[in-house]
Short mmCIF file of C-alpha atoms in Angstrom, two decimals:
data_model
loop_
_atom_site.label_atom_id
_atom_site.label_comp_id
_atom_site.label_asym_id
_atom_site.label_seq_id
_atom_site.Cartn_x
_atom_site.Cartn_y
_atom_site.Cartn_z
CA MET A 22 3.80 -13.52 31.26
CA GLU A 23 4.67 -10.91 28.64
CA SER A 24 1.92 -10.39 26.05
CA LYS A 25 2.61 -10.54 22.32
CA ALA A 26 3.06 -7.34 20.36
CA HIS A 27 -0.09 -6.70 18.33
CA ILE A 28 0.16 -5.33 14.78
CA LEU A 29 -2.69 -4.10 12.59
CA VAL A 30 -1.98 -4.81 8.92
CA PHE A 31 -4.09 -3.00 6.34
CA PRO A 32 -3.81 -3.62 2.57
CA PHE A 33 -5.65 -1.61 -0.03
CA PRO A 34 -8.84 -3.59 -0.85
CA ALA A 35 -7.72 -5.11 -4.15
CA GLN A 36 -6.42 -8.64 -4.71
CA GLY A 37 -2.99 -7.61 -5.99
CA HIS A 38 -2.42 -5.59 -2.82
CA ILE A 39 -3.94 -8.07 -0.38
CA ASN A 40 -1.89 -11.08 -1.50
CA PRO A 41 1.63 -9.79 -0.72
CA ILE A 42 0.53 -8.19 2.55
CA LEU A 43 -1.26 -11.39 3.56
CA GLN A 44 1.94 -13.39 2.99
CA PHE A 45 3.89 -10.81 4.98
CA SER A 46 1.32 -11.08 7.77
CA LYS A 47 1.72 -14.84 7.90
CA ARG A 48 5.47 -14.40 8.23
CA LEU A 49 5.05 -11.89 11.06
CA ALA A 50 2.64 -14.23 12.84
CA SER A 51 5.16 -17.07 12.49
CA LYS A 52 7.63 -14.96 14.48
CA GLY A 53 5.29 -14.87 17.45
CA LEU A 54 3.50 -11.54 16.83
CA LYS A 55 -0.26 -11.14 17.08
CA ILE A 56 -1.52 -9.94 13.68
CA THR A 57 -4.90 -8.53 12.71
CA LEU A 58 -5.33 -8.16 8.95
CA ILE A 59 -8.01 -5.63 8.00
CA THR A 60 -10.30 -5.97 5.01
CA THR A 61 -13.08 -3.64 3.89
CA THR A 62 -16.72 -4.28 3.12
CA SER A 63 -16.34 -3.67 -0.62
CA ILE A 64 -14.17 -6.75 -1.03
CA SER A 65 -14.53 -8.91 2.09
CA HIS A 66 -17.58 -10.72 0.68
CA SER A 67 -15.50 -11.98 -2.26
CA LEU A 68 -12.59 -13.18 -0.13
CA HIS A 69 -12.29 -16.53 1.59
CA LEU A 70 -9.73 -15.67 4.24
CA GLN A 71 -9.30 -18.26 6.94
CA THR A 72 -6.98 -18.37 9.89
CA PRO A 73 -4.30 -20.92 8.91
CA ALA A 74 -3.99 -24.13 10.89
CA GLY A 75 -2.06 -23.42 14.04
CA GLY A 76 -2.17 -19.72 13.18
CA ALA A 77 -4.31 -18.28 15.93
CA ALA A 78 -1.91 -15.31 15.99
CA LEU A 79 -3.35 -14.20 12.62
CA GLN A 80 -6.90 -12.85 12.76
CA PHE A 81 -9.14 -10.90 10.38
CA GLU A 82 -11.35 -7.85 10.88
CA SER A 83 -13.53 -6.00 8.39
CA ILE A 84 -14.38 -2.29 8.38
CA SER A 85 -16.77 -0.30 6.20
CA ASP A 86 -15.17 1.69 3.39
CA GLY A 87 -18.33 3.64 2.49
CA LEU A 88 -18.49 2.30 -1.05
CA ASP A 89 -21.78 0.42 -0.53
CA GLY A 90 -20.91 -2.60 -2.64
CA GLY A 91 -20.72 -2.66 -6.41
CA ASP A 92 -17.54 -2.60 -8.45
CA LEU A 93 -14.60 -1.35 -6.42
CA ALA A 94 -12.89 0.32 -9.39
CA ASP A 95 -15.97 2.33 -10.37
CA ASN A 96 -16.69 3.32 -6.77
CA ILE A 97 -13.12 4.41 -6.02
CA HIS A 98 -13.08 6.45 -9.21
CA THR A 99 -16.26 8.26 -8.20
CA HIS A 100 -15.99 8.38 -4.43
CA LEU A 101 -12.29 8.45 -3.53
CA ASP A 102 -12.66 11.26 -0.97
CA ARG A 103 -15.55 9.46 0.73
CA PHE A 104 -13.50 6.27 0.80
CA ILE A 105 -10.61 8.10 2.48
CA ALA A 106 -12.83 9.77 5.09
CA THR A 107 -14.77 6.61 5.93
CA VAL A 108 -11.74 4.35 6.11
CA SER A 109 -9.82 6.83 8.26
CA GLN A 110 -12.67 7.06 10.77
CA ASN A 111 -13.32 3.32 10.93
CA LEU A 112 -9.64 2.41 11.10
CA ALA A 113 -9.24 4.77 14.06
CA GLN A 114 -12.25 3.23 15.83
CA LEU A 115 -10.92 -0.29 15.28
CA ALA A 116 -7.47 0.69 16.55
CA VAL A 117 -8.98 2.19 19.70
CA LYS A 118 -10.90 -1.05 20.25
CA LEU A 119 -7.98 -3.45 19.61
CA ARG A 120 -5.20 -1.30 21.09
CA PRO A 121 -2.36 -2.48 18.80
CA ASN A 122 1.29 -1.57 19.16
CA ALA A 123 1.78 -0.54 15.53
CA VAL A 124 0.14 -0.36 12.10
CA VAL A 125 1.46 -1.67 8.78
CA TYR A 126 -0.50 0.01 5.99
CA ASP A 127 -0.52 -0.13 2.21
CA ALA A 128 1.53 2.85 1.01
CA ILE A 129 -1.19 3.94 -1.42
CA MET A 130 -3.29 4.82 1.62
CA PRO A 131 -0.97 7.46 3.16
CA TRP A 132 -3.76 8.85 5.33
CA CYS A 133 -3.41 5.72 7.47
CA LEU A 134 -0.20 7.25 8.79
CA ASP A 135 -2.21 10.23 10.04
CA VAL A 136 -4.58 7.86 11.83
CA ALA A 137 -1.70 6.01 13.47
CA ARG A 138 0.00 9.22 14.54
CA GLY A 139 -3.25 10.56 15.97
CA LEU A 140 -3.43 7.49 18.22
CA GLY A 141 0.23 7.58 19.18
CA LEU A 142 1.06 4.43 17.21
CA ARG A 143 4.18 3.63 15.23
CA ALA A 144 3.57 2.84 11.57
CA ALA A 145 5.18 1.18 8.55
CA ALA A 146 4.38 2.00 4.91
CA PHE A 147 4.29 -1.18 2.81
CA PHE A 148 4.89 -0.72 -0.95
CA THR A 149 3.11 -3.67 -2.54
CA GLN A 150 4.35 -3.06 -6.08
CA MET A 151 7.79 -3.99 -7.41
CA CYS A 152 10.56 -1.46 -6.83
CA GLY A 153 10.83 -0.44 -10.49
CA VAL A 154 7.15 0.46 -10.67
CA SER A 155 7.30 2.34 -7.38
CA MET A 156 10.29 4.30 -8.65
CA VAL A 157 8.43 5.36 -11.79
CA TYR A 158 5.48 6.61 -9.74
CA TYR A 159 7.90 8.39 -7.39
CA HIS A 160 9.37 10.34 -10.29
CA GLN A 161 5.86 11.08 -11.52
CA TYR A 162 5.05 12.48 -8.06
CA GLU A 163 8.20 14.59 -8.14
CA GLY A 164 7.26 15.97 -11.57
CA ASN A 165 10.28 14.45 -13.31
CA LEU A 166 8.33 12.61 -16.01
CA LYS A 167 7.18 14.69 -18.95
CA VAL A 168 4.96 12.64 -21.24
CA ASP A 169 4.85 14.94 -24.26
CA ASP A 170 4.25 12.49 -27.11
CA GLU A 171 4.37 8.81 -27.93
CA ASN A 172 8.06 9.03 -28.91
CA CYS A 173 9.20 10.15 -25.45
CA ARG A 174 12.11 8.29 -23.84
CA PHE A 175 12.89 8.25 -20.14
CA SER A 176 16.09 7.64 -18.22
CA MET A 177 16.02 7.02 -14.46
CA PRO A 178 18.68 5.84 -11.96
CA ALA A 179 19.42 2.10 -12.09
CA MET A 180 16.90 1.59 -14.90
CA PRO A 181 17.32 1.06 -18.66
CA VAL A 182 16.10 3.78 -20.99
CA MET A 183 12.34 3.40 -21.32
CA GLU A 184 9.80 4.44 -23.90
CA ILE A 185 6.25 5.47 -23.16
CA GLY A 186 5.01 1.91 -23.64
CA ASP A 187 7.31 0.74 -20.85
CA LEU A 188 5.67 2.98 -18.25
CA PRO A 189 2.74 1.93 -16.05
CA SER A 190 -0.34 2.63 -18.15
CA LEU A 191 -1.79 5.02 -15.57
CA ILE A 192 0.90 7.58 -16.37
CA PRO A 193 0.20 8.19 -20.08
CA ASP A 194 -3.52 7.47 -19.54
CA GLY A 195 -3.87 9.25 -16.20
CA HIS A 196 -6.51 11.61 -17.58
CA LEU A 197 -8.77 8.58 -18.05
CA TYR A 198 -8.34 7.32 -14.49
CA PRO A 199 -7.42 10.34 -12.34
CA ALA A 200 -8.49 8.73 -9.05
CA PHE A 201 -6.20 5.75 -9.55
CA LEU A 202 -3.29 7.91 -10.65
CA ARG A 203 -3.83 10.00 -7.53
CA LEU A 204 -3.65 6.86 -5.39
CA MET A 205 -0.42 5.77 -7.04
CA VAL A 206 1.46 9.05 -6.75
CA ASP A 207 0.12 10.23 -3.38
CA GLN A 208 1.76 7.25 -1.70
CA PHE A 209 4.94 9.35 -1.73
CA SER A 210 3.35 12.35 -0.03
CA ASN A 211 4.46 11.37 3.47
CA PHE A 212 6.27 8.02 3.24
CA ARG A 213 9.45 9.43 4.75
CA GLU A 214 7.52 10.24 7.93
CA ALA A 215 6.68 6.58 8.57
CA ASP A 216 8.76 4.73 11.15
CA TRP A 217 9.57 1.99 8.62
CA ARG A 218 9.30 1.65 4.82
CA LEU A 219 8.85 -1.89 3.50
CA LEU A 220 9.04 -3.12 -0.08
CA ASN A 221 7.66 -6.25 -1.70
CA THR A 222 10.99 -7.31 -3.24
CA PHE A 223 14.08 -9.49 -3.07
CA ASP A 224 16.72 -7.48 -1.24
CA LYS A 225 19.67 -8.91 -3.18
CA LEU A 226 18.25 -8.32 -6.67
CA GLU A 227 17.78 -4.57 -6.45
CA GLU A 228 20.92 -3.02 -4.99
CA GLU A 229 20.32 0.53 -6.23
CA VAL A 230 18.33 2.73 -3.85
CA CYS A 231 16.23 5.22 -5.78
CA PHE A 232 14.51 6.74 -2.77
CA SER A 233 15.04 6.17 0.91
CA VAL A 234 13.49 2.80 1.76
CA THR A 235 14.09 -0.23 3.93
CA TYR A 236 14.34 -3.41 1.86
CA ILE A 237 12.91 -6.64 3.22
CA THR A 238 12.35 -10.08 1.79
CA TYR A 239 9.79 -12.60 2.92
CA LEU A 240 9.50 -15.02 0.03
#
């Protein structure tokens, strides 16, 4: 009897990132795949994740993220490099133990692609934010946004002209939260190298392609 393909699915440990990837995981499991959704110690104690009825194909595993409890936002801001190093090591160890066929990872953790490649696994980058927001951060990564003063206006493909107040707050206020801005823009550092690129969107509502992605819908 042929065994099910096994996919590790790893959202960034924040509720707004976990929710869409959890729903995606349920959809994958409903198609007959074995899914392991990974949480981290900094948030797993506050979650109440349960395998859905009849959903034995969806399981949960927790790994240490090195943040030692406390507020996730404050810890990430102070210890981002430690978070990256710890998660990379523990994700690799879990993958060796579970021997999956592929990894779906939150795009704001691009180092997960390096882990997957090091183990010979195929990988998909999952962009949990809406396409418009992802596009703005992409142009920030490319250096196309110049926030000079509060009267700046911005024009991007397939988007209306925007003022500074229309941008994600991390862009004009990035100096206040450099670790979070780094997370947002670094997701584009290697996304083209992933085997698949997935977006949390409706495929028929956003026809314009602003960077090379694969559109999916699961709602």
